[in-house]
PDB file of C-alpha atoms and ligand atoms in Angstrom:
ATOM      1  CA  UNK A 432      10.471  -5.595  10.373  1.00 94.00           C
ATOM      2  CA  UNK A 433       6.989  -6.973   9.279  1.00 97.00           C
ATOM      3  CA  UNK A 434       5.690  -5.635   5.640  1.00 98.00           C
ATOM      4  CA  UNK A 435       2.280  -5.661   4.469  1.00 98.00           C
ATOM      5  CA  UNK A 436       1.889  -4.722   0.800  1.00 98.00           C
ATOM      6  CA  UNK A 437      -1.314  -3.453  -0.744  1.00 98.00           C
ATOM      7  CA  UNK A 438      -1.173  -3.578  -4.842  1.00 97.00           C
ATOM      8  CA  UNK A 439      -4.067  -3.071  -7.025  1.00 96.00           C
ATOM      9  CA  UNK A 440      -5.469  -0.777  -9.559  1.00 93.00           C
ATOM     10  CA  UNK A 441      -6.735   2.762  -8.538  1.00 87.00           C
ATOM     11  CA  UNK A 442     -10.532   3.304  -6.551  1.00 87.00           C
ATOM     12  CA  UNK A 443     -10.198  -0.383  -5.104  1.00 93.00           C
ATOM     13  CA  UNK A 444      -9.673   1.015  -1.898  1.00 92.00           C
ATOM     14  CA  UNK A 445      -6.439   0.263  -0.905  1.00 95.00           C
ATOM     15  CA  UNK A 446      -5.815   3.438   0.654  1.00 93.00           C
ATOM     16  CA  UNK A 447      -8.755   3.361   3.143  1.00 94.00           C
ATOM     17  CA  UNK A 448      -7.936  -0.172   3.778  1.00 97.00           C
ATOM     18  CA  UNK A 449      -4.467   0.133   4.274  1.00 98.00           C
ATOM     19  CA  UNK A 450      -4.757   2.895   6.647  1.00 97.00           C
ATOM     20  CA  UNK A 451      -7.334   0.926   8.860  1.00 97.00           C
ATOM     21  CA  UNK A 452      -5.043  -2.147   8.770  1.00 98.00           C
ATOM     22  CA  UNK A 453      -1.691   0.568   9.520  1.00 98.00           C
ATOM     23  CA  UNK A 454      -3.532   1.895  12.498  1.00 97.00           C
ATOM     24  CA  UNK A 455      -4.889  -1.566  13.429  1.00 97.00           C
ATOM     25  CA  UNK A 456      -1.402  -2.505  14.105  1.00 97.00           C
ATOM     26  CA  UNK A 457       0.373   0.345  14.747  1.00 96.00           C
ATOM     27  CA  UNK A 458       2.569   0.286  11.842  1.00 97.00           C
ATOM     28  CA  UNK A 459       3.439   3.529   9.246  1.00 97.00           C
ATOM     29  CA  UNK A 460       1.328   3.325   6.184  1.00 97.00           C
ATOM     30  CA  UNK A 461       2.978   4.402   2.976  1.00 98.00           C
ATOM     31  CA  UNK A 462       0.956   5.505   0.141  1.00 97.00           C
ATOM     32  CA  UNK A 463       3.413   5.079  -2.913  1.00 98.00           C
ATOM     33  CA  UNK A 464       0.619   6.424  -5.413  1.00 97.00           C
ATOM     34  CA  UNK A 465       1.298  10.262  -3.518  1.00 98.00           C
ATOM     35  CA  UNK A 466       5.261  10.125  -4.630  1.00 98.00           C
ATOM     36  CA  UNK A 467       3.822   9.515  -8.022  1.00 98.00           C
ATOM     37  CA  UNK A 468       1.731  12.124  -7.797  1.00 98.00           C
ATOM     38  CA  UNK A 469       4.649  14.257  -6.669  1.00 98.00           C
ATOM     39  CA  UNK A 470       6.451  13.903  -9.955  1.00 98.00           C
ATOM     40  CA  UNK A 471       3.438  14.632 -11.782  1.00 98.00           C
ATOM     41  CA  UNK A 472       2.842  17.532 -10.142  1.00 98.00           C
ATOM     42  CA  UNK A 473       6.052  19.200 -10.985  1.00 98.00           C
ATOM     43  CA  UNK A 474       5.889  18.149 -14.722  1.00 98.00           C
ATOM     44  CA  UNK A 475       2.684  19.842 -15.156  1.00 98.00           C
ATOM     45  CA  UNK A 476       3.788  22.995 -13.051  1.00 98.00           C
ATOM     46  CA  UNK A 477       6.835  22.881 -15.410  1.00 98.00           C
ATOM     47  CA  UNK A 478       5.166  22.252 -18.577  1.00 98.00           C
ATOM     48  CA  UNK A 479       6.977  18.830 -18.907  1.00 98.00           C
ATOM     49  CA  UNK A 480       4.789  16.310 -20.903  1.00 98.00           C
ATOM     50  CA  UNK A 481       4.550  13.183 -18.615  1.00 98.00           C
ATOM     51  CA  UNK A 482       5.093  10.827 -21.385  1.00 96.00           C
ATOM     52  CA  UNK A 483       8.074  11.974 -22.385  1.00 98.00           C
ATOM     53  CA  UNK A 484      10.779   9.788 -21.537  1.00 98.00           C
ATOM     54  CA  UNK A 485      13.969  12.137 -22.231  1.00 98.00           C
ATOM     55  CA  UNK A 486      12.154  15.300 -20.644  1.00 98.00           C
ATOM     56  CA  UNK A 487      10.864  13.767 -17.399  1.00 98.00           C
ATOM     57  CA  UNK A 488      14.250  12.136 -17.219  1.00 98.00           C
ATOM     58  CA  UNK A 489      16.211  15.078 -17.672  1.00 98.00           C
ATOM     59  CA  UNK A 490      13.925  17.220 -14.816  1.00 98.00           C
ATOM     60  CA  UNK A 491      14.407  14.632 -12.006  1.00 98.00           C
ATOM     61  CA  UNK A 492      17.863  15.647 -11.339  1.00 98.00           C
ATOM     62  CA  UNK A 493      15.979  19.036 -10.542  1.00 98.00           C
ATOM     63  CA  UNK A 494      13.080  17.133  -8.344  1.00 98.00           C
ATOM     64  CA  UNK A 495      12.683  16.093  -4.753  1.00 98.00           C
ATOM     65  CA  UNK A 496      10.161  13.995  -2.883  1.00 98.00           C
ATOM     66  CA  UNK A 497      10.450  13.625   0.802  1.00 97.00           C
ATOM     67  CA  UNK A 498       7.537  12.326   3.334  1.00 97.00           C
ATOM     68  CA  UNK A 499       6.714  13.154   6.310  1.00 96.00           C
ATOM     69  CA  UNK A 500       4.076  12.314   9.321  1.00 95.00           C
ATOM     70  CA  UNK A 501       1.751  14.487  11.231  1.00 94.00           C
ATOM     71  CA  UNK A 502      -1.306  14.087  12.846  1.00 91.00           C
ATOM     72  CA  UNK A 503      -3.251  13.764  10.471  1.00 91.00           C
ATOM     73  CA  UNK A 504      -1.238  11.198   8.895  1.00 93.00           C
ATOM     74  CA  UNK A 505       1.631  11.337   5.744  1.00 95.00           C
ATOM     75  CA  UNK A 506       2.403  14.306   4.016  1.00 97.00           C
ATOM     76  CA  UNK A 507       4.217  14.589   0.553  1.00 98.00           C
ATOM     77  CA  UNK A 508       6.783  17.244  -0.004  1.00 98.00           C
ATOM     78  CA  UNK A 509       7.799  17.773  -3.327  1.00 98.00           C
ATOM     79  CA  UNK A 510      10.987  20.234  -3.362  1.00 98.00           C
ATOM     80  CA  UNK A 511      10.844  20.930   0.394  1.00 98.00           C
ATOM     81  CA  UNK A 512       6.578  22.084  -0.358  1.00 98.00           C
ATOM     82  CA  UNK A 513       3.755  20.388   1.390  1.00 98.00           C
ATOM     83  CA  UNK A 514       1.705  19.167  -1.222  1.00 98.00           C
ATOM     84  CA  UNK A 515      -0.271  16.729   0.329  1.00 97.00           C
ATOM     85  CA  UNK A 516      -3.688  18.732  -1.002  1.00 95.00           C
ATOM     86  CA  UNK A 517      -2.547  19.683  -4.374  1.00 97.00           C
ATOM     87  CA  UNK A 518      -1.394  16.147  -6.000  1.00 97.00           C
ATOM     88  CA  UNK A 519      -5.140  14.895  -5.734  1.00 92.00           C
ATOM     89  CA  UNK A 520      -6.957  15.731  -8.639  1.00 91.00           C
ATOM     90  CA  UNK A 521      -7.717  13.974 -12.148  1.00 88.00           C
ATOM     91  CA  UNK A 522      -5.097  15.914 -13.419  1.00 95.00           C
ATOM     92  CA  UNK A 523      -2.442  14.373 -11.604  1.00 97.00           C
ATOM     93  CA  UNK A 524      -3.552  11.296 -11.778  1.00 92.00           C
ATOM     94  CA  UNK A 525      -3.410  11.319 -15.346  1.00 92.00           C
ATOM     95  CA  UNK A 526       0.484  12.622 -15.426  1.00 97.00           C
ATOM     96  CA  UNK A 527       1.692  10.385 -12.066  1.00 97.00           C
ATOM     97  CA  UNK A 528       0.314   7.009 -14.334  1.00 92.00           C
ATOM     98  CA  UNK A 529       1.654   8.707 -17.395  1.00 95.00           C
ATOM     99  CA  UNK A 530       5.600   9.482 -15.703  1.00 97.00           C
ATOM    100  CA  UNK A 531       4.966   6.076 -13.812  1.00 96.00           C
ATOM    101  CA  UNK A 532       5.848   4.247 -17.022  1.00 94.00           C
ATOM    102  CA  UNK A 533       9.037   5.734 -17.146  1.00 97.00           C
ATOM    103  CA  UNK A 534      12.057   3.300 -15.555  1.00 96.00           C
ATOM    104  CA  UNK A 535      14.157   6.800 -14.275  1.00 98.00           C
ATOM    105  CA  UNK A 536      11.423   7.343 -12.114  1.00 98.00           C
ATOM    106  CA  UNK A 537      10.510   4.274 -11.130  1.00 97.00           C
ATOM    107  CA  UNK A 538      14.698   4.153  -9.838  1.00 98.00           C
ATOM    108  CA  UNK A 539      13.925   7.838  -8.722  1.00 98.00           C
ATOM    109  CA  UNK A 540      11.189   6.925  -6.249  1.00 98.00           C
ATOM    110  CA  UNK A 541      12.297   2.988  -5.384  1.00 98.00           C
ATOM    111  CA  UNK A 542      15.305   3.732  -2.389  1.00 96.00           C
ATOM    112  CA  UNK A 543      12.659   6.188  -0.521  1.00 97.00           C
ATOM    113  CA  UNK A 544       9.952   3.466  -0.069  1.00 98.00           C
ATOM    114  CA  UNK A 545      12.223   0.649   0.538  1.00 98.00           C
ATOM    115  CA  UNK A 546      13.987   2.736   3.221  1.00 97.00           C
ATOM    116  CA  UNK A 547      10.843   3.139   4.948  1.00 97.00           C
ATOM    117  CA  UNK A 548      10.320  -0.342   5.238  1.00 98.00           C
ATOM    118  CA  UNK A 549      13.974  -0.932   6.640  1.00 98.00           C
ATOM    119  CA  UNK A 550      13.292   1.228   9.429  1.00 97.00           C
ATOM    120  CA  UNK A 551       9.556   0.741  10.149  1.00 97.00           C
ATOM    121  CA  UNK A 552       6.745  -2.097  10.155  1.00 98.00           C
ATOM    122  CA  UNK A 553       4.756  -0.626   7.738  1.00 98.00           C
ATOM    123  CA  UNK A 554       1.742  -1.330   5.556  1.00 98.00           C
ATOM    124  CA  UNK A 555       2.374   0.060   1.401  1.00 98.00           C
ATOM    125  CA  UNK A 556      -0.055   0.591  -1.121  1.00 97.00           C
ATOM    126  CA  UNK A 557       1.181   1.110  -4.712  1.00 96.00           C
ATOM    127  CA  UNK A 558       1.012  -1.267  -8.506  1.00 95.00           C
ATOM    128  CA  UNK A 559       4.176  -2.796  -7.506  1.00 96.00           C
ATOM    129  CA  UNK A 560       5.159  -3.292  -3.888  1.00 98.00           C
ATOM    130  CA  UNK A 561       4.620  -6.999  -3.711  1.00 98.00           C
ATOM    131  CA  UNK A 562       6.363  -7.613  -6.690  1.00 96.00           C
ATOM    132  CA  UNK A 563       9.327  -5.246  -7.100  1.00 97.00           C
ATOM    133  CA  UNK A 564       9.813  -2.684  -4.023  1.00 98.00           C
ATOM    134  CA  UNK A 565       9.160  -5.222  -1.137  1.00 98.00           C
ATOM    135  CA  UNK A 566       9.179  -8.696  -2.888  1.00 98.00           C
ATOM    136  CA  UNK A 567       9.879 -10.283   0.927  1.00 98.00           C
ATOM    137  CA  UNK A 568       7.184  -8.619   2.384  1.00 98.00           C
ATOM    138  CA  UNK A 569       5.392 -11.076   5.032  1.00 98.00           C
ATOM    139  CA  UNK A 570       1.882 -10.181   3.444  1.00 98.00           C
ATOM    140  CA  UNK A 571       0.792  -9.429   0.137  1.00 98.00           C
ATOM    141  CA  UNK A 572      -2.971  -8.438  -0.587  1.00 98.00           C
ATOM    142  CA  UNK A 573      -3.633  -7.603  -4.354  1.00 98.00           C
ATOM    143  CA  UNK A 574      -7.073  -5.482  -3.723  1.00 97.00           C
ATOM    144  CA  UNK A 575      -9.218  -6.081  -6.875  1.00 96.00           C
ATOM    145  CA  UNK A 576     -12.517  -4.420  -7.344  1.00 95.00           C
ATOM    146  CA  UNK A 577     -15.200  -3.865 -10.784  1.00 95.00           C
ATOM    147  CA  UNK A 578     -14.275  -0.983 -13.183  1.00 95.00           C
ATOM    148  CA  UNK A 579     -17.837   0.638 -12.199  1.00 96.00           C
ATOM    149  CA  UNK A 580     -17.496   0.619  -8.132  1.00 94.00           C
ATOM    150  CA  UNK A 581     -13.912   2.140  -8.347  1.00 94.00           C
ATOM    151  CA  UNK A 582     -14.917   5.055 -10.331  1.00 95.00           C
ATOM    152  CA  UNK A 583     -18.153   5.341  -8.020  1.00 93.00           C
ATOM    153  CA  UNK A 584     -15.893   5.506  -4.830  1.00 89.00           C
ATOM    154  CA  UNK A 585     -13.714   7.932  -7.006  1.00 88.00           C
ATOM    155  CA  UNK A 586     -16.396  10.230  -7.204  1.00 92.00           C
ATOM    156  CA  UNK A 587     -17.530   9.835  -3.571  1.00 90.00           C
ATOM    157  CA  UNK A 588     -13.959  10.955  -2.662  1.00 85.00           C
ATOM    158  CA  UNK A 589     -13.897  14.107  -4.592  1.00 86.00           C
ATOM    159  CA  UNK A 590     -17.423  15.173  -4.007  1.00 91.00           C
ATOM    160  CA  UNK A 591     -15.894  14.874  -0.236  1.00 90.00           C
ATOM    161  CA  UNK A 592     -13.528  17.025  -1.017  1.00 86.00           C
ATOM    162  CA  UNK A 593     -15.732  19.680  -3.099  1.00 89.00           C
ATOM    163  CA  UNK A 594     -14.333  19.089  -6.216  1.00 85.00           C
ATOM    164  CA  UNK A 595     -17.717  16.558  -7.777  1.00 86.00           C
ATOM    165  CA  UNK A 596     -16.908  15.128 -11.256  1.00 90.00           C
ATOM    166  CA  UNK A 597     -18.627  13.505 -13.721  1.00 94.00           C
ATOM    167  CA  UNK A 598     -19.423   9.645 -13.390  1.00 96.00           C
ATOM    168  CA  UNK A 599     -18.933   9.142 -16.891  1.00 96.00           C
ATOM    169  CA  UNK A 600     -15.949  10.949 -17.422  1.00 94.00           C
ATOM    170  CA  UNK A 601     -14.820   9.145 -13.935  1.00 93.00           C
ATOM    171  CA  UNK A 602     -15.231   5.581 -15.265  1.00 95.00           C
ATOM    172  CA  UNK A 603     -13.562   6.668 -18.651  1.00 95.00           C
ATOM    173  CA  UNK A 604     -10.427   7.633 -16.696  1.00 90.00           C
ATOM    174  CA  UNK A 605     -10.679   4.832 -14.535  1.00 92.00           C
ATOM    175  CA  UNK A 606     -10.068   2.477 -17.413  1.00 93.00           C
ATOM    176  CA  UNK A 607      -7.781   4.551 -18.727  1.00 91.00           C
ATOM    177  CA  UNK A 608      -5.278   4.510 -16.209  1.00 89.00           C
ATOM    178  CA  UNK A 609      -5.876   0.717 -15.465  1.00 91.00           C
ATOM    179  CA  UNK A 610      -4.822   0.577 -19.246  1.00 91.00           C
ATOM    180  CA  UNK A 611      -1.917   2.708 -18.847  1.00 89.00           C
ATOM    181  CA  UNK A 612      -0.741   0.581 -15.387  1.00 89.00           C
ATOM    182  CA  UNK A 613      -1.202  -2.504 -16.496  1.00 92.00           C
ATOM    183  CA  UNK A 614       0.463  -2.262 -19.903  1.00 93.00           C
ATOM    184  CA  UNK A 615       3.500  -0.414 -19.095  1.00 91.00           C
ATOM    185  CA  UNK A 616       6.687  -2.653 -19.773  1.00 92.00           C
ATOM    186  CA  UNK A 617       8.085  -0.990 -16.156  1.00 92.00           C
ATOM    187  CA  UNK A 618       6.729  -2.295 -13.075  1.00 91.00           C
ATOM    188  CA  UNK A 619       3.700  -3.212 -14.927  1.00 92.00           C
ATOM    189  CA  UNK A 620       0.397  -3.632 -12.261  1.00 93.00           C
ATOM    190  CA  UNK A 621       0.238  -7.262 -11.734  1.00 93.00           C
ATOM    191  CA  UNK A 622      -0.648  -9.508  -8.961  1.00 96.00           C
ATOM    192  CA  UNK A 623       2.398 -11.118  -7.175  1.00 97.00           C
ATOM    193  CA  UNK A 624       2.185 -15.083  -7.419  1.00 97.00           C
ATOM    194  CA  UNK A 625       2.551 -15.438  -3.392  1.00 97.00           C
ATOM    195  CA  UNK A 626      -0.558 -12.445  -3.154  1.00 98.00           C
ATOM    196  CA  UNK A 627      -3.778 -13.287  -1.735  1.00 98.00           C
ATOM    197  CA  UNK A 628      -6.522 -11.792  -4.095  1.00 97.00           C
ATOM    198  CA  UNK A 629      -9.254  -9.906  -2.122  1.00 97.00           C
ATOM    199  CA  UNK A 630     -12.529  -8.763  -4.548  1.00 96.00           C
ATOM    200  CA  UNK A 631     -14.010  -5.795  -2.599  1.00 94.00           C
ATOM    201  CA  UNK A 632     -16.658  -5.830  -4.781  1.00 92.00           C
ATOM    202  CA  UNK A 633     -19.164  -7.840  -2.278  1.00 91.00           C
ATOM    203  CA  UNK A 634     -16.995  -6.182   0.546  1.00 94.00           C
ATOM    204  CA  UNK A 635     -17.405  -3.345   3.241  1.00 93.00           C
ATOM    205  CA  UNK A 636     -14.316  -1.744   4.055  1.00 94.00           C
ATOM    206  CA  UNK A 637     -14.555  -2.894   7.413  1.00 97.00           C
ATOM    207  CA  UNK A 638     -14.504  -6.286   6.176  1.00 98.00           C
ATOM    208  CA  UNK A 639     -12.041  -5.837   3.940  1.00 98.00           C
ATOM    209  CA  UNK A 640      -9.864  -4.216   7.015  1.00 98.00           C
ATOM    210  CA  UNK A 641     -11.148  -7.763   9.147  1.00 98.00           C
ATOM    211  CA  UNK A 642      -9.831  -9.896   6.076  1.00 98.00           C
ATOM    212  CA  UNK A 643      -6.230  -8.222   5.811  1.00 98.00           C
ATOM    213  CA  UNK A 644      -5.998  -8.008   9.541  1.00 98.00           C
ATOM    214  CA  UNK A 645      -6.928 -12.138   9.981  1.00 98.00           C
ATOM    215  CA  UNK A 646      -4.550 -12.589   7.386  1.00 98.00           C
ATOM    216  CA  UNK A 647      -1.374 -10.069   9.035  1.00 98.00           C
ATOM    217  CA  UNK A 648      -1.934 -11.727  12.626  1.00 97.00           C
ATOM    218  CA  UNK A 649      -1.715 -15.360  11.439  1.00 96.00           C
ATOM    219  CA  UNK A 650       1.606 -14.534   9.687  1.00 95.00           C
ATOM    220  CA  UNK A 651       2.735 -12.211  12.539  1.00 93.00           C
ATOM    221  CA  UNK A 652       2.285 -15.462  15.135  1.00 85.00           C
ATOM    222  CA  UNK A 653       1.325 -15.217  18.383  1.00 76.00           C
ATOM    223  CA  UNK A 654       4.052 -13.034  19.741  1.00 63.00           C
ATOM    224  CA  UNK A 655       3.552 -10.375  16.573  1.00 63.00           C
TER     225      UNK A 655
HETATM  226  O1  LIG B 247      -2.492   5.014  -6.161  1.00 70.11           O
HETATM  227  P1  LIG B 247      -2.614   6.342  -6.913  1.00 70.11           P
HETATM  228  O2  LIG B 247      -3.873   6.444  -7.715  1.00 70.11           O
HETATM  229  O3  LIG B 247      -2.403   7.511  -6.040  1.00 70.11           O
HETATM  230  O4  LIG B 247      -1.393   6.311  -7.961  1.00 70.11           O
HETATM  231  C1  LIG B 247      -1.188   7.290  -8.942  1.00 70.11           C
HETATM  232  C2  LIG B 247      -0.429   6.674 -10.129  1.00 70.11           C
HETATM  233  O5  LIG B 247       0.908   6.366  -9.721  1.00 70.11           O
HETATM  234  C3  LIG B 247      -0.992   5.372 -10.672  1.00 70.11           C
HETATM  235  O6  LIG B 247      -1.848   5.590 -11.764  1.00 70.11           O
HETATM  236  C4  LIG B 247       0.203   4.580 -11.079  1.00 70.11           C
HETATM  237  C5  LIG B 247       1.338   5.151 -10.310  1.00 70.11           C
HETATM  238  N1  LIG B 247       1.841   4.255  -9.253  1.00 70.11           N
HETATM  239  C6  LIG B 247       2.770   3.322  -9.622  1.00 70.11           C
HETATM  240  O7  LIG B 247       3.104   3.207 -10.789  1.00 70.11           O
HETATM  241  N2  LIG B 247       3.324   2.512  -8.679  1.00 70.11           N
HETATM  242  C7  LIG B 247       2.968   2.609  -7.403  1.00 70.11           C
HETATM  243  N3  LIG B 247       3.542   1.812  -6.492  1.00 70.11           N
HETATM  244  C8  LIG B 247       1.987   3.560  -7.003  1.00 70.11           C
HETATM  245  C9  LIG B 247       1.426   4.365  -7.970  1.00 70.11           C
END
């Protein structure tokens, strides 16, 4: 199996890129971040504060996350429901960063994604795939991008989806989270030291897409 991990904070564009690359190749692409989101999604349904280590522990026995694939590409199932839609607001994203920090469900979530990569070539975005879920993967990228342009293409996306926020309030989060990712003692968001930075600050997608693909085919040799 060939693995291409995609690690870097939130709005740099992984996902966009990582699908391109995915389709490129015609591997599965795994967005970790949605599993995350799964979690979160119960706690606030159930009232469960995020941060709380002994709470959120005690519900997982209680919680399921499966994926799935469609047309349309993966779905997220949280207790047998399709919530693919729901998990993608600010409000989520808040408690998925906030329960990310915990180690139970970092262990919750770690045997689904690396059993998609023992059965599929795949392409994962995450914090931590190149450094803790698929530390053999053939291809790390850690996808860096300014502060500002994230939470600009974080707005873009939920305009897009008719939910427009504030740019401010966007930016504010945006740094928040980073915060929140890159302190954490579990699984903290960190570039792996055999990761190829890419800035897509001076970057189209598409050329981010061209850089990861140059990058996958030289490692995949000639016969990949
Ligand atoms: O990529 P995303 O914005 O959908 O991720 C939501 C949150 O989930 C993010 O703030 C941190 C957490 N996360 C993580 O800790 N590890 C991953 N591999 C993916 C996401």
């Amino acid at each position: 199996m060939f693995a291409i991990a995609i690690d870097g904070p939130a709005g740099a564009g992984k996902s966009s890129a990582a699908k391109a690359v995915a389709q490129a190749l015609g591997f599965v692409y795994v967005d970790t971040g949605a599993l995350y989101r799964a979690v979160g999604l119960y706690l606030l349904r159930h009232g469960i504060g995020p941060g709380s280590e002994a709470d959120v522990t005690a519900a997982l026995p209680r919680i399921t996350v499966d994926l799935g694939y469609r047309e349309d590409g993966q779905h997220v199932f949280l207790c047998g429901e399709d919530v693919t839609g729901e998990i993608r607001t600010p409000e989520v994203s808040m408690a998925a960063s906030a329960c990310s920090a915990i180690p139970a469900v970092r262990a919750f979530l770690f045997s689904l994604q690396t059993g998609m990569a023992e059965r599929y070539d795949v392409v994962m975005d995450g914090r931590d795939i190149g450094t803790v879920v698929l530390p053999n993967a053939q291809l790390k990228i850690f996808l860096t991008a300014s502060p500002e342009a994230r939470a600009e293409r974080r707005c873009r996306e939920l305009e897009a989806r008719g939910t427009p926020v504030d740019y401010a309030e966007t930016l504010a989060d945006v740094i928040r989270r980073d915060r929140q990712d890159t302190e954490r003692a579990a699984a903290p968001l960190r570039a792996a030291e055999d990761s190829v930075t890419v800035d897509s600050d001076p970057m189209t997608l598409d050329e981010v897409v061209e850089t990861v693909l140059g990058l996958a085919r030289e490692r995949m040799g000639p016969h990949g």
